[in-house]
PDB file of C-alpha atoms in Angstrom:
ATOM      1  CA  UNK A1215      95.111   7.077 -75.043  1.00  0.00           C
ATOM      2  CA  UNK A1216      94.562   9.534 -77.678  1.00  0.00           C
ATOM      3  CA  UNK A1217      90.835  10.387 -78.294  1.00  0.00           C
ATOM      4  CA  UNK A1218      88.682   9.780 -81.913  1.00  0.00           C
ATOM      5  CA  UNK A1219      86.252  11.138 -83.508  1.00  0.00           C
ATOM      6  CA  UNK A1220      83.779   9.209 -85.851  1.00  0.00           C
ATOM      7  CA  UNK A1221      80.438  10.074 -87.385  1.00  0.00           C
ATOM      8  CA  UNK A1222      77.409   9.328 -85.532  1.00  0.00           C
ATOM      9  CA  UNK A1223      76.022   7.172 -88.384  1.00  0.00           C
ATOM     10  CA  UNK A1224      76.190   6.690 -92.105  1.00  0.00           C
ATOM     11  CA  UNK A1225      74.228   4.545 -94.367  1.00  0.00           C
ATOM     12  CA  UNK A1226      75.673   2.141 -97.450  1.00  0.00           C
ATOM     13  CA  UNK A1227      74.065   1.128-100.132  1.00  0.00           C
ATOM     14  CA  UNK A1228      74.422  -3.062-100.175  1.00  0.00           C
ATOM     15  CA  UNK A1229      77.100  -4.305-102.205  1.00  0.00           C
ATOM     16  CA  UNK A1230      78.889  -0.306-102.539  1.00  0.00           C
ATOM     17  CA  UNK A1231      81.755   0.205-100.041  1.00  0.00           C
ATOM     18  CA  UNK A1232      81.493   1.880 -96.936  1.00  0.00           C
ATOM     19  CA  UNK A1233      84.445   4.082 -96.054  1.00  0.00           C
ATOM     20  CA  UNK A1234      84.420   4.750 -91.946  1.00  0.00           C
ATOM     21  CA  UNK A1235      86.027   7.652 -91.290  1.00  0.00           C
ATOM     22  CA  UNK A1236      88.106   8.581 -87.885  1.00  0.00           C
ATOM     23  CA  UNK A1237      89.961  11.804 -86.515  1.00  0.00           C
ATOM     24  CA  UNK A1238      92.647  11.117 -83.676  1.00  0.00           C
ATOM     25  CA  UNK A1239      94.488  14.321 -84.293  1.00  0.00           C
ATOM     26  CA  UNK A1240      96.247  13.757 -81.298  1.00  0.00           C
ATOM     27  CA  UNK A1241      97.446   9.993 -81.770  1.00  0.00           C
ATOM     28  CA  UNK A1242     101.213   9.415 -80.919  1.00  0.00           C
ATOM     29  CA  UNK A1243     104.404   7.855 -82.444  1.00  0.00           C
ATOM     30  CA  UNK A1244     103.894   4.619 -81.202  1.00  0.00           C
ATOM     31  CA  UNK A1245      99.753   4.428 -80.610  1.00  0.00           C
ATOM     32  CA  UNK A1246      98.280   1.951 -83.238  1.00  0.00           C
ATOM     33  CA  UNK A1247      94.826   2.379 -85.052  1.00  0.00           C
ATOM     34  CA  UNK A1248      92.255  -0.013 -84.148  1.00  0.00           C
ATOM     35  CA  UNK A1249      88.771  -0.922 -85.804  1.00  0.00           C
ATOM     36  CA  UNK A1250      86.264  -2.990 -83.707  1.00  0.00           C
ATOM     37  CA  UNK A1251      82.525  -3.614 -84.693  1.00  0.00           C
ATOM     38  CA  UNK A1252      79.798  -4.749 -82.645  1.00  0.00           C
ATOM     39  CA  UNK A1253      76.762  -5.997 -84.153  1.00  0.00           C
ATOM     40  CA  UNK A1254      73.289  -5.744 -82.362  1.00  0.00           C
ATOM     41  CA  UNK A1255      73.029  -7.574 -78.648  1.00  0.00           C
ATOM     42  CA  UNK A1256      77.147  -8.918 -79.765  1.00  0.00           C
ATOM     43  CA  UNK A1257      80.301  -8.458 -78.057  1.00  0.00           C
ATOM     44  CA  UNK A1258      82.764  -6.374 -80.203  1.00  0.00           C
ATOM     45  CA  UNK A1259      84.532  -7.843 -83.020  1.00  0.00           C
ATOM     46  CA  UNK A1260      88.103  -7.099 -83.805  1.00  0.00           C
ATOM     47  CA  UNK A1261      88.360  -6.031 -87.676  1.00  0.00           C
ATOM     48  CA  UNK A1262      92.217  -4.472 -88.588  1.00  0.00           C
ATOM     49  CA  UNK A1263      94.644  -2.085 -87.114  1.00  0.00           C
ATOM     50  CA  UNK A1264      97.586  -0.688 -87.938  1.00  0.00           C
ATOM     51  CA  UNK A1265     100.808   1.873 -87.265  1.00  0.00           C
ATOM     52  CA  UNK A1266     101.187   4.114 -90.285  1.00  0.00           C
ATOM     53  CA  UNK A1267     101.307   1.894 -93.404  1.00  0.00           C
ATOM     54  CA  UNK A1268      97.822   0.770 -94.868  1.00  0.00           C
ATOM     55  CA  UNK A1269      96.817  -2.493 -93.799  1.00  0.00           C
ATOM     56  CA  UNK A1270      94.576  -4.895 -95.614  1.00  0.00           C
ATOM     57  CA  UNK A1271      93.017  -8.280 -94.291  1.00  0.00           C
ATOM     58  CA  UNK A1272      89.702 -11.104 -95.311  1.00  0.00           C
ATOM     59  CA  UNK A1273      87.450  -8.010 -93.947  1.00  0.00           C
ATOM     60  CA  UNK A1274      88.608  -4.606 -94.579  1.00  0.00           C
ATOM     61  CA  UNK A1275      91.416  -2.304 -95.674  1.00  0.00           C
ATOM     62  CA  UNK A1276      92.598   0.849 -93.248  1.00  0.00           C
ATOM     63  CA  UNK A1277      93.712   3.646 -95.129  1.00  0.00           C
ATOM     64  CA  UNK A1278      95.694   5.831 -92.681  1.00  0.00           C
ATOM     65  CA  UNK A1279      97.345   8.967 -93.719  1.00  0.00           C
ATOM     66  CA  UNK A1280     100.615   9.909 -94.179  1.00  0.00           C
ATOM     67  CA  UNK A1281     100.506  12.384 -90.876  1.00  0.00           C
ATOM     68  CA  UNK A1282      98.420  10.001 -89.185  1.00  0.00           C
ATOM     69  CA  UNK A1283      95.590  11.926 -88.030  1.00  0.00           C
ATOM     70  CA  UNK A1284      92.726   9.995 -89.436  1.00  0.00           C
ATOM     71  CA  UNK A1285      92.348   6.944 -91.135  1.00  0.00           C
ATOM     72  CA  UNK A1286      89.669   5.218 -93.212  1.00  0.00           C
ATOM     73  CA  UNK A1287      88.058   1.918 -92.399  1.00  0.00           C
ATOM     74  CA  UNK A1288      87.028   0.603 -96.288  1.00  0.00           C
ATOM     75  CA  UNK A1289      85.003  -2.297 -96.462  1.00  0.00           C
ATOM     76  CA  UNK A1290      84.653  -3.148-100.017  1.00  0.00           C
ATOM     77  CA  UNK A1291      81.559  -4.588-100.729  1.00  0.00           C
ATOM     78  CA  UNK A1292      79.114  -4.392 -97.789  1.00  0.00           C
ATOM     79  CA  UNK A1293      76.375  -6.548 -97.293  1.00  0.00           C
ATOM     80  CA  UNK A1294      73.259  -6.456 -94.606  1.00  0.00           C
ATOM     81  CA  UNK A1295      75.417  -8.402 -92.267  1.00  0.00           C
ATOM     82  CA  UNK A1296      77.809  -5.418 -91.875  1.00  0.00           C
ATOM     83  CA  UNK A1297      75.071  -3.485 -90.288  1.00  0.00           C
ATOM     84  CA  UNK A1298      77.168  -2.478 -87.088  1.00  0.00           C
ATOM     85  CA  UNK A1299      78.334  -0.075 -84.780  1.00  0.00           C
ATOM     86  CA  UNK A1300      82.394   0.673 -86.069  1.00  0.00           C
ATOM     87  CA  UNK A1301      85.049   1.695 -82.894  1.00  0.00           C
ATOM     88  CA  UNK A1302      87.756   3.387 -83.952  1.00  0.00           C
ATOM     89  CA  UNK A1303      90.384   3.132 -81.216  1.00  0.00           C
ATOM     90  CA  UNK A1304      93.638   4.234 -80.568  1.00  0.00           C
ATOM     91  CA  UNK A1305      95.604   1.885 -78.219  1.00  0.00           C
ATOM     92  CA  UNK A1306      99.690   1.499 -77.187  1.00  0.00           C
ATOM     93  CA  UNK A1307     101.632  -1.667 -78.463  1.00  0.00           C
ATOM     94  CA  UNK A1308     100.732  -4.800 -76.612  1.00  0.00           C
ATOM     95  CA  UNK A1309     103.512  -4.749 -73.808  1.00  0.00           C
ATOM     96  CA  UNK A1310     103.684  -0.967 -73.370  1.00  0.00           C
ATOM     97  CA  UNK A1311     101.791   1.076 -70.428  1.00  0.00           C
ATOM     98  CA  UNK A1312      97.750   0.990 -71.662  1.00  0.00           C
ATOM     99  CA  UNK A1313      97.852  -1.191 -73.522  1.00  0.00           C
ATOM    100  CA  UNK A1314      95.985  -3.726 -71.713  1.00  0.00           C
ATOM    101  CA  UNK A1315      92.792  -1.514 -72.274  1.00  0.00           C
ATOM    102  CA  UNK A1316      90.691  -0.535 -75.093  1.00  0.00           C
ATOM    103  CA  UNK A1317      88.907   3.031 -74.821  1.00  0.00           C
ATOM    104  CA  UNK A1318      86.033   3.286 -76.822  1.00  0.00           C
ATOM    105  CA  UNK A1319      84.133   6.021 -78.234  1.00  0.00           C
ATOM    106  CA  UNK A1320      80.265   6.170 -79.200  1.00  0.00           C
ATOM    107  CA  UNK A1321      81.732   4.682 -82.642  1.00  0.00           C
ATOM    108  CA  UNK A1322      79.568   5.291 -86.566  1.00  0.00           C
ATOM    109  CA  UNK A1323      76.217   3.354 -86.287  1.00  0.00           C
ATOM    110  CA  UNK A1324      76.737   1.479 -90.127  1.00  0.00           C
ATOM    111  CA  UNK A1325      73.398   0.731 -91.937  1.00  0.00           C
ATOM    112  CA  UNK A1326      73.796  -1.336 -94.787  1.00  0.00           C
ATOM    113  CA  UNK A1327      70.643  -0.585 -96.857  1.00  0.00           C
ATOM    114  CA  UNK A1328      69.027  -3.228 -99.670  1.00  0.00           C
TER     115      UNK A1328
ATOM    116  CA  UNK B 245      83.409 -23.886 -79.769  1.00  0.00           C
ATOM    117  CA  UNK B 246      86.574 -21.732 -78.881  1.00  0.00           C
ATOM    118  CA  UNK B 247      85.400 -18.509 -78.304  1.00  0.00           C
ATOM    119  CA  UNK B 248      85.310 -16.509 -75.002  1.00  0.00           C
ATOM    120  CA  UNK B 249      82.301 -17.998 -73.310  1.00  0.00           C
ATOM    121  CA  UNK B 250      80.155 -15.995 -70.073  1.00  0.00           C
ATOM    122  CA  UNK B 251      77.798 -17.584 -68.463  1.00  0.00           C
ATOM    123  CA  UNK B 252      74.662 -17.019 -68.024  1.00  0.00           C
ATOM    124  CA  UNK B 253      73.804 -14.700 -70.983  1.00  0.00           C
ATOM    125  CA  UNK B 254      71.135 -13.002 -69.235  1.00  0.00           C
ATOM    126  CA  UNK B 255      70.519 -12.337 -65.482  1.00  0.00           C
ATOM    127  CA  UNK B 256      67.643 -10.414 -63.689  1.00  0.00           C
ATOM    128  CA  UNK B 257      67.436  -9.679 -60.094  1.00  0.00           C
ATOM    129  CA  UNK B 258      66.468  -8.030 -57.580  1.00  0.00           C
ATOM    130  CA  UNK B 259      67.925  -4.525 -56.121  1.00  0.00           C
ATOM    131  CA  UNK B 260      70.034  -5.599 -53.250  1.00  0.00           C
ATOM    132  CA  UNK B 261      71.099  -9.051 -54.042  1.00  0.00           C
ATOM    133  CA  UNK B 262      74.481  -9.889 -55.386  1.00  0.00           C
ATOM    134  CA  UNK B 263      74.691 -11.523 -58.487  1.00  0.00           C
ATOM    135  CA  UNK B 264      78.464 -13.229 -60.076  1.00  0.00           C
ATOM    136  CA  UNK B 265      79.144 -13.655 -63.358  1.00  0.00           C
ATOM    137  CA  UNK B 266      81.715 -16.089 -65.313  1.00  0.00           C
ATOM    138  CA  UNK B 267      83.744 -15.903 -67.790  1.00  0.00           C
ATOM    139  CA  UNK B 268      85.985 -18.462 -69.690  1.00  0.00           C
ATOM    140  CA  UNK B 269      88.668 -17.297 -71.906  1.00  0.00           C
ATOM    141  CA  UNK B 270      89.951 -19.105 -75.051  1.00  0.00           C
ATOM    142  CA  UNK B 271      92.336 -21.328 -73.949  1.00  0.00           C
ATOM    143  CA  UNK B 272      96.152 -19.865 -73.617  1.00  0.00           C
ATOM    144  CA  UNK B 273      94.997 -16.439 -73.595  1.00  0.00           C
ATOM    145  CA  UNK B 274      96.899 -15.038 -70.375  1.00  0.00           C
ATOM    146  CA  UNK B 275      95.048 -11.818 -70.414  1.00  0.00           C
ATOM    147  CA  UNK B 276      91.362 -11.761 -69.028  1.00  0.00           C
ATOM    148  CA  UNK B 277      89.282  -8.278 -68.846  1.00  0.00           C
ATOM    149  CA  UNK B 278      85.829  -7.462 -68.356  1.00  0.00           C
ATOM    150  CA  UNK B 279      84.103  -4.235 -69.709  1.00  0.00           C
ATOM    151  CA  UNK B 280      81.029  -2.948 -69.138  1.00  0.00           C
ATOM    152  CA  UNK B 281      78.330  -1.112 -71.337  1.00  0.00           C
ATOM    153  CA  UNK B 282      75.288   0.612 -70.686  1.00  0.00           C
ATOM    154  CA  UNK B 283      72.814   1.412 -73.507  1.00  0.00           C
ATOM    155  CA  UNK B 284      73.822   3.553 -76.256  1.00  0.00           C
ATOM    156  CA  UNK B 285      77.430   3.428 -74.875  1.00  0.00           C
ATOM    157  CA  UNK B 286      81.062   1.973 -76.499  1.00  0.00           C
ATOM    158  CA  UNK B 287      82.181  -0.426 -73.868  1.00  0.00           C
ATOM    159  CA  UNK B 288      83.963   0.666 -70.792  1.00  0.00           C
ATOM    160  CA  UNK B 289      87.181  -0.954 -69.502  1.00  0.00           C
ATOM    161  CA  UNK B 290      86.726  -2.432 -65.704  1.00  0.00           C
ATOM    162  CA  UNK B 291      89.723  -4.766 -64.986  1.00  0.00           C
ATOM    163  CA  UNK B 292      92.322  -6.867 -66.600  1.00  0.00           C
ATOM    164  CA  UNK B 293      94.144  -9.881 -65.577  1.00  0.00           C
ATOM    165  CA  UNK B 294      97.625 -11.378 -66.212  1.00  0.00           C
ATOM    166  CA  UNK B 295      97.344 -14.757 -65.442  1.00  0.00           C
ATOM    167  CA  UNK B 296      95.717 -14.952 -62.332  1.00  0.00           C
ATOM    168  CA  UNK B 297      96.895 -11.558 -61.039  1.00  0.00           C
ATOM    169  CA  UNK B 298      95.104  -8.514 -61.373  1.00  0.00           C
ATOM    170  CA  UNK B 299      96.821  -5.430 -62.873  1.00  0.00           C
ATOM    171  CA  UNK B 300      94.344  -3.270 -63.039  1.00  0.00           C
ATOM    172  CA  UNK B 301      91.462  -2.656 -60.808  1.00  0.00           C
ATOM    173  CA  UNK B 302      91.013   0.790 -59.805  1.00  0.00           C
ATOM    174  CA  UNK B 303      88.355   1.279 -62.702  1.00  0.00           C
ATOM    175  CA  UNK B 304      85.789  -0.855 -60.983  1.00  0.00           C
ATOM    176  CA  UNK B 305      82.918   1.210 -60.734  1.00  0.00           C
ATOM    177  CA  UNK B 306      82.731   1.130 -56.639  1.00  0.00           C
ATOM    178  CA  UNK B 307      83.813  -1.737 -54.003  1.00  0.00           C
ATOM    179  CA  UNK B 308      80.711  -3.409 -54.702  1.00  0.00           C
ATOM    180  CA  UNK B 309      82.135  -4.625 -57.976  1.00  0.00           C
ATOM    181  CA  UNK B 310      85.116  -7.373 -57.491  1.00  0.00           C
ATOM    182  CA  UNK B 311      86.566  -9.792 -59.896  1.00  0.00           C
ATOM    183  CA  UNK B 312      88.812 -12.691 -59.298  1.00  0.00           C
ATOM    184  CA  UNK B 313      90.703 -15.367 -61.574  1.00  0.00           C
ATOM    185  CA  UNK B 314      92.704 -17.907 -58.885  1.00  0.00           C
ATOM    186  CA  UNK B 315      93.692 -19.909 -61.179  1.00  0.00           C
ATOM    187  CA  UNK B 316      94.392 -17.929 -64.500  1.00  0.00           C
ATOM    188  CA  UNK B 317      91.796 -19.704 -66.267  1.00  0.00           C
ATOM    189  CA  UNK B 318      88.565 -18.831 -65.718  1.00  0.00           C
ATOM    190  CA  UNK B 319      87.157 -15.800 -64.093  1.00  0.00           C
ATOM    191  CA  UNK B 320      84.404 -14.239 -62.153  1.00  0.00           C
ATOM    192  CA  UNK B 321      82.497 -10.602 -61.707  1.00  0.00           C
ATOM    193  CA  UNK B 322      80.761 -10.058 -58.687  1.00  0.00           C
ATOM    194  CA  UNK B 323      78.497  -7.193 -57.941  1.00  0.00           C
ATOM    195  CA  UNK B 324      77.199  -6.522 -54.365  1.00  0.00           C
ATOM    196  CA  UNK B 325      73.784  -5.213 -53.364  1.00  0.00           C
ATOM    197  CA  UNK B 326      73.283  -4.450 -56.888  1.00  0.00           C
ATOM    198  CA  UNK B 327      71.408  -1.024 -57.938  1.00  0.00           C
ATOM    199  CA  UNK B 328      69.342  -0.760 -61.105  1.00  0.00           C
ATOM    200  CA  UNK B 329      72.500   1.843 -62.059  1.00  0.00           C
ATOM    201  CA  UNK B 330      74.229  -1.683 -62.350  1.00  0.00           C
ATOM    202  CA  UNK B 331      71.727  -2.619 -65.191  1.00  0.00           C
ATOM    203  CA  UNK B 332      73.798  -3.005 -68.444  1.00  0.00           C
ATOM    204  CA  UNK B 333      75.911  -5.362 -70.935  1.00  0.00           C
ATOM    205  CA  UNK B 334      79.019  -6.996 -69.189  1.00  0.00           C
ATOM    206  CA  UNK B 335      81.785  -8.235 -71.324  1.00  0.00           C
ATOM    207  CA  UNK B 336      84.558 -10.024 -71.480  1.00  0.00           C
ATOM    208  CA  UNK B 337      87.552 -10.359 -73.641  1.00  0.00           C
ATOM    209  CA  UNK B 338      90.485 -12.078 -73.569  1.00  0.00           C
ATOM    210  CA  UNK B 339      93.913 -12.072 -75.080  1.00  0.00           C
ATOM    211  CA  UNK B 340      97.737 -13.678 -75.372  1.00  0.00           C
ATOM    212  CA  UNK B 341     100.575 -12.073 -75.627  1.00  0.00           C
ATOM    213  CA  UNK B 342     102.623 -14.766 -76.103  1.00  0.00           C
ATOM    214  CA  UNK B 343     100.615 -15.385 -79.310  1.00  0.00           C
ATOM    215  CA  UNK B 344     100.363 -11.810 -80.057  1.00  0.00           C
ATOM    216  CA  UNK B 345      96.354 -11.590 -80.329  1.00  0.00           C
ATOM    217  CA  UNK B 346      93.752  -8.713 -80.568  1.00  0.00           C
ATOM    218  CA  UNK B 347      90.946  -9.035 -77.618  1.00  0.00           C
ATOM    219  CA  UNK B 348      88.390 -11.449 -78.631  1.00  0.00           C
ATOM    220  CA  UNK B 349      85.225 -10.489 -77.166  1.00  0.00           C
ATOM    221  CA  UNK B 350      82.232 -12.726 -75.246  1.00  0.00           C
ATOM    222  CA  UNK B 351      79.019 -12.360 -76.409  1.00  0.00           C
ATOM    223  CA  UNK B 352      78.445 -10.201 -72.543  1.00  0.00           C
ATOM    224  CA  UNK B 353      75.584 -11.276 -69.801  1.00  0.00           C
ATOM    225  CA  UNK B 354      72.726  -8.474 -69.724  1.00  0.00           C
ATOM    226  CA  UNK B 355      71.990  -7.993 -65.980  1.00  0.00           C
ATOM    227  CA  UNK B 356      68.456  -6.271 -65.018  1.00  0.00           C
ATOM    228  CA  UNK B 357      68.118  -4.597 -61.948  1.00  0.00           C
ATOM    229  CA  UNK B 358      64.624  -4.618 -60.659  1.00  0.00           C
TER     230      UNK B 358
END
C-alpha cells in the first residue's frame, strides 16, 4: 500500500471547517483514498473514500486532486464531538490483493476548540 | 445493538498467563480481522478471516498470538504467556463483501500486562 503523510495535529475553531490534509505521492491507478477517525479510548470510525472524483457523504466531503497525490478531508462545520485522531489511508479495491488490510499512519490529532 | 461487539472491554493479568479475547462481528459480515494498537500508535493489522478460514496470519506478532473463527461467526484472540510488550488496544473489525462494506470497527479490549 502506498504510504501518507498527514499533519501531526491541527486545531479548528467550533463551528469553522476543518480541512485534513494528506500526501500519498505514491498512490496507484487503482488504490482508493480512505478517511477513518478514532475518537479517544474508540475503535476507528469509517468517514468517506474515494478513487479520483470528489466524494461527499452525511459527514464529510474528500477533495482529491486531479493527479491524485493528496486529498482533503473537509468537514464543514465541526463541532467538539469531532475532536479525533483522522487516518488517511490508501487501500486496493475490496477483492484485489491487500485489500483485506488497512495500514495506518500516526494520522492529524483534530482539536475542535470552543 | 448491531455493531461489532469484543468482549471483555478491559482485561488485566498477570505476565505469563494466557488471556483470549472475543469478538462478534455484525451479522453477514464474512470478513473478521483483528488489529492491534499500542499507545500513541494508528492501529496495526494482525489477521483477517474469510468466513471461517484464515487468509492472513503471518502478521501475528509471534506464535504466542493465535486467532481462530470455526464457525465464521464469531471469533477469538489468544495470547500465550503474555509479556507486558503485549499491553495495548486490540481491535476488531469486520466487513462483507457481498454487501460491499467499509470495516466497522469494535470498540477494542485494553489488556494490561502486570
Amino acid at each position: 500500500d502506498a504510504k501518507t503523510t498527514q499533519p501531526t495535529s491541527m486545531d479548528c475553531a467550533e463551528g469553522r471547517a476543518a480541512n485534513l490534509p494528506c500526501n500519498h505521492s505514491t498512490i496507484s491507478g487503482n488504490e482508493y483514498v480512505y478517511w477513518y477517525r478514532q475518537i479517544h479510548s474508540q475503535g476507528p470510525q469509517y468517514i468517506i473514500h474515494g478513487l479520483k472524483n470528489n466524494e461527499t457523504n452525511e459527514m464529510a466531503s474528500l477533495i482529491i486532486t486531479e493527479d491524485r497525490k493528496s486529498s482533503t478531508l473537509i468537514l464543514p462545520h465541526a463541532t467538539l464531538r469531532d475532536t479525533a485522531v483522522y487516518y488517511c489511508i490508501v487501500r486496493g479495491q475490496y477483492s484485489g490483493a491487500g485489500s483485506y488490510q488497512l495500514t495506518f499512519g500516526k494520522g492529524t490529532k483534530l482539536s475542535v476548540i470552543p | 445493538d448491531t455493531g461489532v461487539s469484543q468482549d471483555p472491554r478491559h482485561k488485566i493479568t498477570k505476565r505469563g498467563q494466557n488471556v483470549t479475547f472475543r469478538c462478534d462481528p455484525i451479522s453477514e459480515h464474512n470478513r473478521l480481522y483483528w488489529y492491534r494498537q499500542t499507545l500513541g500508535q494508528g492501529p496495526e493489522f494482525l489477521t483477517y478471516f474469510q468466513n471461517e478460514a484464515q487468509l492472513e496470519k503471518s502478521r501475528l506478532l509471534s506464535d504466542r498470538f493465535s486467532a481462530e473463527r470455526p464457525k465464521g461467526s464469531f471469533s477469538t484472540l489468544e495470547i500465550q504467556r503474555t509479556e507486558q510488550g503485549d499491553s495495548a488496544m486490540y481491535l476488531c473489525a469486520s466487513s462483507s463483501i457481498r454487501l460491499n462494506t467499509e470495516a466497522f470497527f469494535g470498540q477494542g479490549t485494553r489488556l494490561t500486562v502486570v
